[in-house]
Amino acid sequence: MSHARHRVGAWIGWAFFADLASALALTFGYMFSRSVTMQYPDKEKWLPYPRYRGHHFLTRDEKGEIKCVACELCARICPCDCIEVIPYEDEKGNRHPAKFEIDMARCLFCGLCEDACPADAIALGQQYEFSSFSSSDLVVGRDDLLGKPGKARTGGGVVAARLNTEQDVLVETSEPQGYNWWRNIRRT
Amino acid sequence: MELIVALGLIVLKVALLIAILLLLPLPLTWLERKIAGHIQQRMGPMRVGWHGLLQPVADGIKLLTKEDHIPDDADRFLFKLAPILALAPPFVVFVAIPFGETVSVLGTEITLYVSNMNVALLFVFAVIGIEVYGVIFGGWAANSKYAVLGSLRTCAQMISYEIPMGFAVIGVVMLAQSMSLLEIVRAQADVWNIVYQPVGFFVFFVAGLAEAQRIPFDLAEAEGDLGAGFHTEYSGIRFAFFMVSEYAIVFLVSVLTVILFFGGWNGVLVPLPPLLWLLLKVAFFVYLFIWFRFTFPRYRYDQLMAIGWKVLLPLSMANIIITGIVFS
Ligand code: SF4
Ligand code: SF4
């Protein structure tokens, strides 16, 4: 009985394009739902998670001395061969890099250099906006690397694109769990 | 003197029509991309102008300044002819399309149509059929596999929808006792044809989707499987010609649907200016085209032919017979 009614219903649905109509209704509903687009770089931008691997940076110790001891382990382990270290020895006999260059255009951001470093001198930070018009601009030297921002301290959120300093960003970030990418996506 | 005024009026109207049709793709591409974006929960163009309003202008400038490339092995004559062949017919057709009765400007009654042909409907179908040659020649001349496949599909699909389309409007002609589009609209002053001709409308609109080569029947372009179909090898201004042609046909099919089945500029309930009524209804159908495009998948071309020959054709014939019996 119900089987027969089901069949009749299916045929009526077929004759009046029930499936096409429900598809149209679905897309119409979607048209008025919120869009998930993040308007980078005009309005919003994304904050990386703490474990995000972005632009490298070199660190200094408490005395302000560069931590790197120019052991070249990072250059050895790098799968892309994109680190170039030339050491020098200062008056006290400590080794430091005279030249420390990373070719960002070749780096694959694997983080092996960070793992290999015995002095915790190099790490991959939060900065991800370093596109350029020429690949020679992407060869970054020692002093630039010392000035780059460190590890991300925020939990992957979205903030207004006008926020530039880390302090602003930390104040604005209110979602410690990170940005819920799926919160606007309808799942029915 | 009167002759000169009349001549001037015609020239003016034609110029206005051409200008409108050439500029039509600007708002339509913007709308299409916006609607596509929001259906897919994106935003569409946002960066050029307010909410991307100037995006079509930027795209237009881009198309005009891009290299107009002709492939080495192309049939150069046909390759250059095809975009014009695709562009001209939709423009010519609008000569026969009325947009209203008359408006009085400065005391003179000006008709809202270029010519009131008594076989306007026949003219429309005859001329719009030529547009398909633009598509076929374009795909053939480019000497590219994708393009040839696209135009091959067009050849196959052309016959299967144009015949039901022609049959579908016969019911309307029988009701109005005239082939003049003006008379057809006048005959719908009280009751719109959709009431008597729902089947005719259905067949006409489905065939119109195929005529405009829009999803679900955009087999000739089929971005998914043919690159860009028949205009794969076109670039720059010639590609723009095809785009303008496509949007002109979308507009044409919408206008025809409104004129034939939805009472043209006759309004219901709300007393708005007739021209506004017409434009509102046309806008609805243009929206329908775009909405369909981002909802439905594409039919295979044997499916399209099966729909054309096995569903639309018998339906339209039955429609003619029943209309004939009921209204004789
Ligand atoms: S992240 Fe990987 S590829 Fe990049 S410099 Fe370090 S080791 Fe080389
Ligand atoms: S960054 Fe670390 S691994 Fe690389 S040379 Fe300096 S101390 Fe050695």
Coordinates of C-alpha atoms and ligand atoms in Angstrom, one line a residue:
Chain A
M1 CA 0.0 0.0 0.0
S2 CA 2.6 2.5 1.1
H3 CA 4.9 1.1 -1.5
A4 CA 2.3 1.8 -4.2
R5 CA 1.7 5.3 -2.8
H6 CA 5.5 5.9 -2.8
R7 CA 5.6 4.9 -6.5
V8 CA 2.8 7.2 -7.4
G9 CA 4.4 10.0 -5.5
A10 CA 7.7 9.3 -7.3
W11 CA 6.0 9.5 -10.6
I12 CA 4.2 12.7 -9.8
G13 CA 7.5 14.1 -8.6
W14 CA 9.1 13.0 -11.8
A15 CA 6.4 14.6 -14.0
F16 CA 6.7 17.9 -12.2
F17 CA 10.5 17.9 -11.9
A18 CA 10.5 17.6 -8.1
D19 CA 14.3 17.0 -8.0
L20 CA 15.1 20.0 -10.2
A21 CA 12.8 22.1 -8.1
S22 CA 14.4 21.0 -4.8
A23 CA 17.8 21.8 -6.3
L24 CA 16.7 25.3 -7.2
A25 CA 15.3 25.8 -3.7
L26 CA 18.6 24.7 -2.2
T27 CA 20.7 27.1 -4.3
F28 CA 18.2 29.9 -3.6
G29 CA 18.6 29.3 0.1
Y30 CA 22.4 29.4 -0.3
M31 CA 22.2 32.6 -2.2
F32 CA 21.0 34.4 1.0
S33 CA 23.2 32.6 3.4
R34 CA 26.3 34.3 4.7
S35 CA 29.4 33.9 2.5
V36 CA 32.5 32.4 4.0
T37 CA 34.9 34.6 2.0
M38 CA 37.7 36.1 4.0
Q39 CA 38.4 39.5 2.3
Y40 CA 42.2 39.4 2.4
P41 CA 43.9 41.8 2.1
D42 CA 41.2 44.4 2.0
K43 CA 39.3 43.8 5.2
E44 CA 40.5 40.8 7.1
K45 CA 43.6 38.7 7.4
W46 CA 44.4 35.4 8.9
L47 CA 46.6 34.9 12.0
P48 CA 48.8 31.8 11.9
Y49 CA 48.7 29.1 14.6
P50 CA 51.7 28.9 16.9
R51 CA 53.1 25.9 15.1
Y52 CA 52.7 27.6 11.7
R53 CA 56.0 27.6 9.7
G54 CA 56.4 31.0 8.1
H55 CA 59.4 33.3 7.5
H56 CA 62.6 32.3 9.3
F57 CA 64.1 34.5 12.0
L58 CA 67.3 34.4 13.9
T59 CA 67.4 35.0 17.7
R60 CA 69.7 36.7 20.1
D61 CA 70.7 35.6 23.6
E62 CA 70.2 37.7 26.8
K63 CA 73.3 39.7 26.2
G64 CA 72.0 40.7 22.7
E65 CA 74.6 38.5 21.0
I66 CA 73.4 36.5 18.0
K67 CA 72.8 32.9 19.1
C68 CA 74.0 31.3 15.9
V69 CA 77.4 29.6 16.2
A70 CA 77.8 29.2 12.5
C71 CA 78.0 25.4 12.7
E72 CA 76.3 25.1 9.3
L73 CA 74.2 22.2 10.4
C74 CA 71.1 23.9 9.1
A75 CA 72.8 24.4 5.7
R76 CA 73.7 20.7 5.7
I77 CA 70.3 19.4 6.5
C78 CA 68.4 21.7 4.3
P79 CA 66.8 19.6 1.5
C80 CA 66.8 22.6 -0.8
D81 CA 70.3 23.7 -0.2
C82 CA 69.1 27.2 0.3
I83 CA 71.0 28.4 3.4
E84 CA 74.5 29.8 3.0
V85 CA 76.6 30.4 6.2
I86 CA 80.1 32.0 6.3
P87 CA 81.5 32.0 9.8
Y88 CA 84.0 34.3 11.5
E89 CA 85.6 34.2 14.9
D90 CA 85.4 37.2 17.2
E91 CA 88.0 38.4 19.7
K92 CA 86.9 35.9 22.4
G93 CA 87.1 33.0 19.9
N94 CA 83.4 32.5 19.5
R95 CA 82.1 31.6 16.1
H96 CA 79.4 33.7 14.5
P97 CA 78.0 34.0 11.0
A98 CA 79.5 36.7 8.9
K99 CA 77.0 36.0 6.3
F100 CA 73.8 34.1 6.7
E101 CA 71.5 34.0 3.7
I102 CA 68.3 32.1 3.1
D103 CA 66.9 31.9 -0.4
M104 CA 63.2 32.1 0.4
A105 CA 62.3 31.3 -3.2
R106 CA 63.8 27.8 -2.8
C107 CA 62.9 27.1 0.8
L108 CA 60.0 24.6 1.2
F109 CA 59.4 25.6 4.9
C110 CA 60.0 22.1 6.1
G111 CA 61.4 23.3 9.4
L112 CA 64.4 20.9 9.4
C113 CA 66.8 23.8 9.9
E114 CA 65.0 24.6 13.1
D115 CA 65.2 21.0 14.3
A116 CA 68.9 20.7 13.4
C117 CA 70.1 23.9 15.1
P118 CA 72.1 23.0 18.3
A119 CA 71.9 26.6 19.6
D120 CA 68.1 27.2 19.0
A121 CA 69.2 30.1 16.9
I122 CA 67.0 29.7 13.8
A123 CA 63.3 29.1 13.7
L124 CA 60.3 29.6 11.5
G125 CA 58.0 32.4 12.5
Q126 CA 54.6 33.7 11.9
Q127 CA 55.1 36.0 9.0
Y128 CA 53.6 34.9 5.7
E129 CA 53.4 38.0 3.7
F130 CA 56.6 38.3 1.8
S131 CA 55.7 38.0 -1.9
S132 CA 57.9 40.0 -4.2
F133 CA 58.3 40.9 -7.9
S134 CA 61.7 39.4 -8.2
S135 CA 63.1 36.2 -6.8
S136 CA 66.4 37.9 -6.0
D137 CA 64.5 40.0 -3.4
L138 CA 63.7 36.8 -1.6
V139 CA 67.3 36.1 -0.6
V140 CA 67.2 37.3 2.9
G141 CA 70.4 38.3 4.8
R142 CA 71.5 38.0 8.4
D143 CA 70.4 41.4 9.6
D144 CA 66.9 41.1 8.1
L145 CA 66.5 37.7 9.6
L146 CA 67.3 39.1 13.1
G147 CA 64.6 41.6 12.7
K148 CA 61.8 39.3 11.6
P149 CA 58.8 38.6 14.0
G150 CA 59.1 35.4 16.0
K151 CA 56.8 32.5 16.7
A152 CA 53.1 33.2 16.5
R153 CA 51.4 33.6 19.9
T154 CA 47.8 33.7 18.7
G155 CA 45.6 30.8 18.0
G156 CA 44.8 31.1 14.3
G157 CA 42.1 33.7 14.0
V158 CA 40.9 36.3 11.6
V159 CA 41.5 39.9 12.4
A160 CA 40.9 43.2 10.6
A161 CA 43.6 43.7 8.0
R162 CA 44.5 47.1 9.4
L163 CA 46.0 45.6 12.5
N164 CA 49.8 45.6 12.0
T165 CA 51.6 45.4 15.3
E166 CA 51.6 42.2 17.3
Q167 CA 50.1 44.0 20.3
D168 CA 47.0 45.1 18.3
V169 CA 46.6 41.6 17.1
L170 CA 46.8 40.1 20.6
V171 CA 44.2 42.5 21.9
E172 CA 41.8 41.8 19.0
T173 CA 42.1 38.1 19.0
S174 CA 39.3 36.9 21.3
E175 CA 38.9 33.3 20.1
P176 CA 41.7 31.3 21.7
Q177 CA 40.4 28.1 20.1
G178 CA 41.1 29.5 16.7
Y179 CA 38.9 30.5 13.9
N180 CA 36.0 28.2 13.1
W181 CA 36.2 28.0 9.4
W182 CA 33.0 26.0 9.2
R183 CA 30.8 28.2 11.3
N184 CA 29.1 29.8 8.3
I185 CA 28.8 26.8 6.1
R186 CA 25.3 25.3 6.1
R187 CA 25.2 21.6 6.4
T188 CA 21.7 20.3 6.0
Chain B
M1 CA 10.1 67.0 -43.6
E2 CA 8.0 64.3 -42.0
L3 CA 10.0 61.7 -43.9
I4 CA 13.2 63.1 -42.5
V5 CA 11.8 63.1 -39.0
A6 CA 10.6 59.5 -39.3
L7 CA 13.9 58.4 -40.8
G8 CA 15.8 60.2 -38.0
L9 CA 13.7 58.5 -35.4
I10 CA 14.4 55.1 -36.9
V11 CA 18.1 55.7 -37.0
L12 CA 18.0 57.0 -33.4
K13 CA 16.1 53.9 -32.3
V14 CA 18.5 51.5 -34.0
A15 CA 21.5 53.3 -32.5
L16 CA 19.9 53.2 -29.1
L17 CA 19.2 49.5 -29.4
I18 CA 22.7 48.7 -30.5
A19 CA 24.2 50.8 -27.7
I20 CA 21.9 49.0 -25.1
L21 CA 22.7 45.6 -26.5
L22 CA 26.5 46.2 -26.6
L23 CA 26.4 47.5 -23.0
L24 CA 24.1 44.8 -21.8
P25 CA 27.0 42.3 -20.9
L26 CA 28.4 44.8 -18.4
P27 CA 25.6 44.6 -15.9
L28 CA 24.8 41.0 -16.8
T29 CA 28.3 39.6 -16.2
W30 CA 28.5 41.5 -12.9
L31 CA 25.1 40.0 -11.9
E32 CA 26.1 36.6 -13.1
R33 CA 29.3 36.6 -11.1
K34 CA 27.7 38.0 -8.0
I35 CA 24.9 35.5 -8.1
A36 CA 27.3 32.7 -8.8
G37 CA 29.4 33.8 -5.9
H38 CA 26.6 34.0 -3.4
I39 CA 25.1 30.7 -4.5
Q40 CA 28.5 29.2 -3.7
Q41 CA 28.8 31.2 -0.5
R42 CA 31.5 33.4 -2.0
M43 CA 31.2 37.1 -2.6
G44 CA 32.0 37.4 -6.3
P45 CA 33.9 40.5 -7.5
M46 CA 34.5 42.9 -4.6
R47 CA 37.7 44.9 -5.4
V48 CA 37.0 47.1 -8.4
G49 CA 34.5 49.8 -7.5
W50 CA 31.8 49.4 -4.9
H51 CA 31.1 45.7 -4.5
G52 CA 33.0 45.1 -7.8
L53 CA 30.6 47.2 -9.8
L54 CA 33.3 48.4 -12.2
Q55 CA 34.7 44.9 -12.6
P56 CA 33.0 44.4 -16.0
V57 CA 34.5 47.6 -17.3
A58 CA 37.9 46.5 -16.2
D59 CA 37.3 43.1 -17.9
G60 CA 36.1 44.9 -21.0
I61 CA 39.3 47.0 -21.2
K62 CA 41.3 43.9 -20.6
L63 CA 39.6 42.1 -23.5
L64 CA 40.1 45.1 -25.8
T65 CA 43.8 45.4 -25.1
K66 CA 44.6 41.7 -25.2
E67 CA 46.3 40.1 -28.2
D68 CA 43.9 39.0 -30.8
H69 CA 45.4 35.7 -31.6
I70 CA 44.8 33.6 -34.7
P71 CA 46.2 30.1 -34.7
D72 CA 48.6 29.2 -37.5
D73 CA 46.5 26.5 -39.0
A74 CA 43.2 28.2 -38.7
D75 CA 41.0 29.0 -41.7
R76 CA 41.7 32.7 -41.4
F77 CA 38.6 33.9 -43.3
L78 CA 36.1 31.8 -41.5
F79 CA 37.9 32.5 -38.2
K80 CA 37.4 36.2 -38.6
L81 CA 33.9 35.8 -40.0
A82 CA 32.5 33.6 -37.2
P83 CA 32.4 36.2 -34.4
I84 CA 30.6 38.6 -36.6
L85 CA 28.2 35.9 -37.7
A86 CA 27.5 35.1 -34.1
L87 CA 27.1 38.7 -33.1
A88 CA 25.0 40.2 -35.9
P89 CA 21.8 38.0 -35.8
P90 CA 20.9 38.7 -32.1
F91 CA 21.2 42.4 -32.9
V92 CA 19.1 42.1 -36.1
V93 CA 16.4 40.2 -34.3
F94 CA 15.7 43.1 -32.0
V95 CA 14.4 45.2 -34.9
A96 CA 11.3 43.1 -34.8
I97 CA 10.9 43.0 -31.0
P98 CA 8.4 45.5 -29.5
F99 CA 9.1 46.9 -26.1
G100 CA 5.8 48.6 -25.7
E101 CA 3.1 50.5 -27.6
T102 CA 4.0 54.2 -27.7
V103 CA 5.4 56.9 -25.5
S104 CA 4.8 60.6 -26.2
V105 CA 7.9 62.7 -26.1
L106 CA 7.5 66.5 -26.7
G107 CA 4.0 65.9 -28.1
T108 CA 5.1 63.3 -30.7
E109 CA 4.0 59.7 -30.3
I110 CA 7.0 57.5 -30.5
T111 CA 6.5 53.8 -31.0
L112 CA 8.7 51.6 -28.8
Y113 CA 9.6 49.3 -31.6
V114 CA 11.6 49.7 -34.8
S115 CA 9.2 47.9 -37.1
N116 CA 5.9 46.2 -36.6
M117 CA 6.3 43.3 -38.9
N118 CA 3.3 41.1 -39.5
V119 CA 5.5 38.0 -39.5
A120 CA 7.7 39.2 -36.7
L121 CA 7.8 35.7 -35.1
L122 CA 8.9 34.0 -38.3
F123 CA 11.5 36.7 -38.8
V124 CA 12.9 36.2 -35.3
F125 CA 13.2 32.4 -35.7
A126 CA 14.7 32.7 -39.2
V127 CA 17.4 35.2 -38.2
I128 CA 18.3 33.7 -34.8
G129 CA 18.9 30.4 -36.6
I130 CA 21.9 32.1 -38.4
E131 CA 23.7 32.7 -35.1
V132 CA 24.4 29.0 -34.9
Y133 CA 26.6 29.2 -37.9
G134 CA 28.8 31.6 -36.1
V135 CA 29.4 28.9 -33.4
I136 CA 29.8 26.2 -36.0
F137 CA 32.2 28.1 -38.2
G138 CA 34.1 29.4 -35.2
G139 CA 34.8 25.9 -33.9
W140 CA 35.6 24.5 -37.4
A141 CA 37.9 27.4 -38.4
A142 CA 40.0 27.3 -35.3
N143 CA 41.4 23.8 -36.3
S144 CA 41.5 22.7 -32.7
K145 CA 40.1 19.4 -31.4
Y146 CA 38.2 21.0 -28.6
A147 CA 36.7 23.6 -30.8
V148 CA 35.7 21.1 -33.5
L149 CA 34.0 18.9 -30.9
G150 CA 32.1 21.9 -29.5
S151 CA 30.8 22.9 -32.9
L152 CA 30.0 19.3 -33.7
R153 CA 27.8 19.2 -30.7
T154 CA 26.2 22.4 -31.7
C155 CA 25.3 20.9 -35.1
A156 CA 23.7 17.9 -33.4
Q157 CA 21.8 19.9 -30.8
M158 CA 20.6 22.7 -33.2
I159 CA 18.0 20.7 -35.0
S160 CA 16.7 19.0 -31.9
Y161 CA 15.7 22.1 -30.1
E162 CA 14.8 24.5 -32.9
I163 CA 12.0 22.3 -34.2
P164 CA 10.2 22.0 -30.8
M165 CA 10.8 25.7 -30.3
G166 CA 9.1 26.5 -33.5
F167 CA 6.2 24.2 -32.7
A168 CA 5.8 25.6 -29.2
V169 CA 4.9 29.1 -30.4
I170 CA 2.3 27.9 -32.8
G171 CA -0.2 27.6 -30.0
V172 CA 0.4 31.3 -29.2
V173 CA 0.0 32.2 -32.8
M174 CA -3.3 30.3 -32.9
L175 CA -4.6 32.2 -29.9
A176 CA -3.6 35.6 -31.2
Q177 CA -4.6 34.8 -34.8
S178 CA -1.5 36.7 -35.8
M179 CA 2.3 36.4 -36.1
S180 CA 2.9 40.0 -35.2
L181 CA 4.5 40.2 -31.7
L182 CA 2.5 43.4 -31.1
E183 CA -0.8 41.7 -31.8
I184 CA 0.2 38.7 -29.7
V185 CA 0.8 41.1 -26.7
R186 CA -2.5 42.9 -27.4
A187 CA -4.3 39.6 -27.4
Q188 CA -3.0 38.9 -23.9
A189 CA -4.4 42.1 -22.4
D190 CA -6.9 40.2 -20.2
V191 CA -5.4 36.8 -19.7
W192 CA -1.8 35.9 -20.2
N193 CA -1.0 33.1 -22.5
I194 CA 0.7 31.1 -19.8
V195 CA -2.8 30.2 -18.5
Y196 CA -3.7 28.6 -21.8
Q197 CA -0.3 27.5 -22.9
P198 CA 1.7 26.1 -19.9
V199 CA 3.0 23.3 -22.0
G200 CA 3.9 25.6 -24.8
F201 CA 5.8 27.8 -22.3
F202 CA 7.6 24.8 -20.9
V203 CA 8.8 23.6 -24.3
F204 CA 9.7 27.1 -25.4
F205 CA 11.7 27.9 -22.3
V206 CA 13.6 24.6 -22.3
A207 CA 14.4 25.0 -26.0
G208 CA 15.3 28.6 -25.3
L209 CA 17.9 27.4 -22.7
A210 CA 19.4 25.3 -25.5
E211 CA 19.2 28.1 -28.0
A212 CA 21.1 30.4 -25.6
Q213 CA 23.6 27.6 -25.0
R214 CA 23.3 28.0 -21.3
I215 CA 23.6 25.3 -18.6
P216 CA 22.0 22.7 -18.6
F217 CA 22.5 22.7 -22.4
D218 CA 25.8 24.5 -22.9
L219 CA 27.3 21.6 -24.7
A220 CA 29.1 23.7 -27.2
E221 CA 31.1 25.4 -24.5
A222 CA 31.2 22.8 -21.8
E223 CA 34.1 24.3 -19.8
G224 CA 34.4 21.0 -17.9
D225 CA 35.2 18.7 -20.8
L226 CA 36.1 20.9 -23.8
G227 CA 38.3 23.6 -22.5
A228 CA 36.1 26.4 -23.6
G229 CA 34.4 24.6 -26.5
F230 CA 33.9 26.4 -29.8
H231 CA 35.7 29.5 -28.7
T232 CA 38.7 27.8 -27.2
E233 CA 41.1 29.5 -29.6
Y234 CA 39.5 32.9 -29.6
S235 CA 41.0 35.7 -27.6
G236 CA 40.6 39.5 -27.1
I237 CA 38.0 41.3 -29.0
R238 CA 36.7 38.3 -31.0
F239 CA 36.1 36.4 -27.8
A240 CA 34.2 39.5 -26.5
F241 CA 32.0 39.2 -29.6
F242 CA 30.9 35.8 -28.6
M243 CA 30.3 36.9 -25.1
V244 CA 28.1 39.8 -26.2
S245 CA 26.3 37.5 -28.5
E246 CA 25.6 35.0 -25.7
Y247 CA 24.2 37.7 -23.4
A248 CA 22.1 39.2 -26.2
I249 CA 20.6 35.8 -26.8
V250 CA 19.9 35.3 -23.1
F251 CA 18.1 38.7 -23.1
L252 CA 16.3 37.8 -26.4
V253 CA 15.0 34.5 -25.1
S254 CA 13.8 36.2 -21.9
V255 CA 12.1 39.0 -23.8
L256 CA 10.5 36.5 -26.2
T257 CA 9.2 34.4 -23.3
V258 CA 7.7 37.4 -21.7
I259 CA 6.1 38.6 -24.9
L260 CA 4.8 35.3 -26.0
F261 CA 3.6 33.8 -22.7
F262 CA 3.7 36.4 -19.9
G263 CA 1.6 39.2 -21.4
G264 CA 4.5 41.5 -22.5
W265 CA 4.0 44.9 -21.0
N266 CA 0.6 44.1 -19.6
G267 CA 0.7 44.4 -15.9
V268 CA -1.4 42.8 -13.1
L269 CA -2.7 44.5 -10.0
V270 CA 0.0 47.1 -9.6
P271 CA -0.3 49.9 -12.2
L272 CA 3.3 50.5 -13.2
P273 CA 4.5 52.0 -16.5
P274 CA 4.2 49.3 -19.2
L275 CA 7.9 49.4 -20.0
L276 CA 8.8 48.8 -16.4
W277 CA 6.5 45.8 -16.2
L278 CA 8.2 44.4 -19.3
L279 CA 11.7 44.9 -17.8
L280 CA 10.7 43.5 -14.5
K281 CA 9.5 40.3 -16.1
V282 CA 12.5 40.1 -18.4
A283 CA 14.8 40.6 -15.4
F284 CA 13.1 37.7 -13.7
F285 CA 13.8 35.4 -16.6
V286 CA 17.4 36.6 -16.9
Y287 CA 17.8 35.8 -13.2
L288 CA 16.3 32.4 -13.9
F289 CA 18.9 31.7 -16.6
I290 CA 21.7 32.6 -14.1
W291 CA 20.1 30.7 -11.3
F292 CA 19.8 27.6 -13.5
R293 CA 23.4 27.9 -14.5
F294 CA 24.7 27.5 -11.0
T295 CA 22.2 24.8 -10.0
F296 CA 22.0 22.2 -12.7
P297 CA 24.6 19.9 -14.2
R298 CA 25.1 19.7 -17.9
Y299 CA 23.2 17.2 -20.0
R300 CA 25.1 14.9 -22.3
Y301 CA 24.4 15.6 -25.9
D302 CA 22.6 12.4 -26.6
Q303 CA 20.4 13.2 -23.6
L304 CA 19.7 16.6 -25.0
M305 CA 18.7 15.1 -28.3
A306 CA 16.5 12.5 -26.5
I307 CA 14.8 15.4 -24.6
G308 CA 14.4 17.3 -27.9
W309 CA 13.0 14.5 -30.0
K310 CA 11.3 12.3 -27.5
V311 CA 9.9 14.8 -25.0
L312 CA 9.7 18.3 -26.3
L313 CA 8.6 17.5 -29.9
P314 CA 5.6 15.2 -28.9
L315 CA 4.7 17.6 -26.2
S316 CA 4.6 20.6 -28.5
M317 CA 2.7 18.7 -31.1
A318 CA 0.1 17.6 -28.6
N319 CA -0.1 21.2 -27.5
I320 CA -0.9 22.3 -31.0
I321 CA -3.6 19.6 -31.4
I322 CA -5.2 20.3 -28.1
T323 CA -5.1 24.1 -28.6
G324 CA -6.7 23.6 -32.1
I325 CA -9.5 21.4 -30.7
V326 CA -10.3 23.6 -27.7
F327 CA -10.2 27.0 -29.4
S328 CA -11.7 26.2 -32.8
Ligands
SF4_1 S1 62.8 25.3 6.3 FE1 63.6 23.5 5.3 S2 64.0 24.2 3.2 FE2 63.7 26.0 4.4 S3 65.7 26.7 4.9 FE3 65.0 25.4 6.6 S4 65.7 23.3 6.1 FE4 65.9 24.6 4.3
SF4_2 S1 71.5 28.7 12.7 FE1 71.9 27.0 14.1 S2 72.3 25.3 12.7 FE2 72.5 27.1 11.5 S3 74.6 27.7 11.5 FE3 73.6 28.8 13.1 S4 73.8 27.6 14.9 FE4 74.3 26.2 13.2

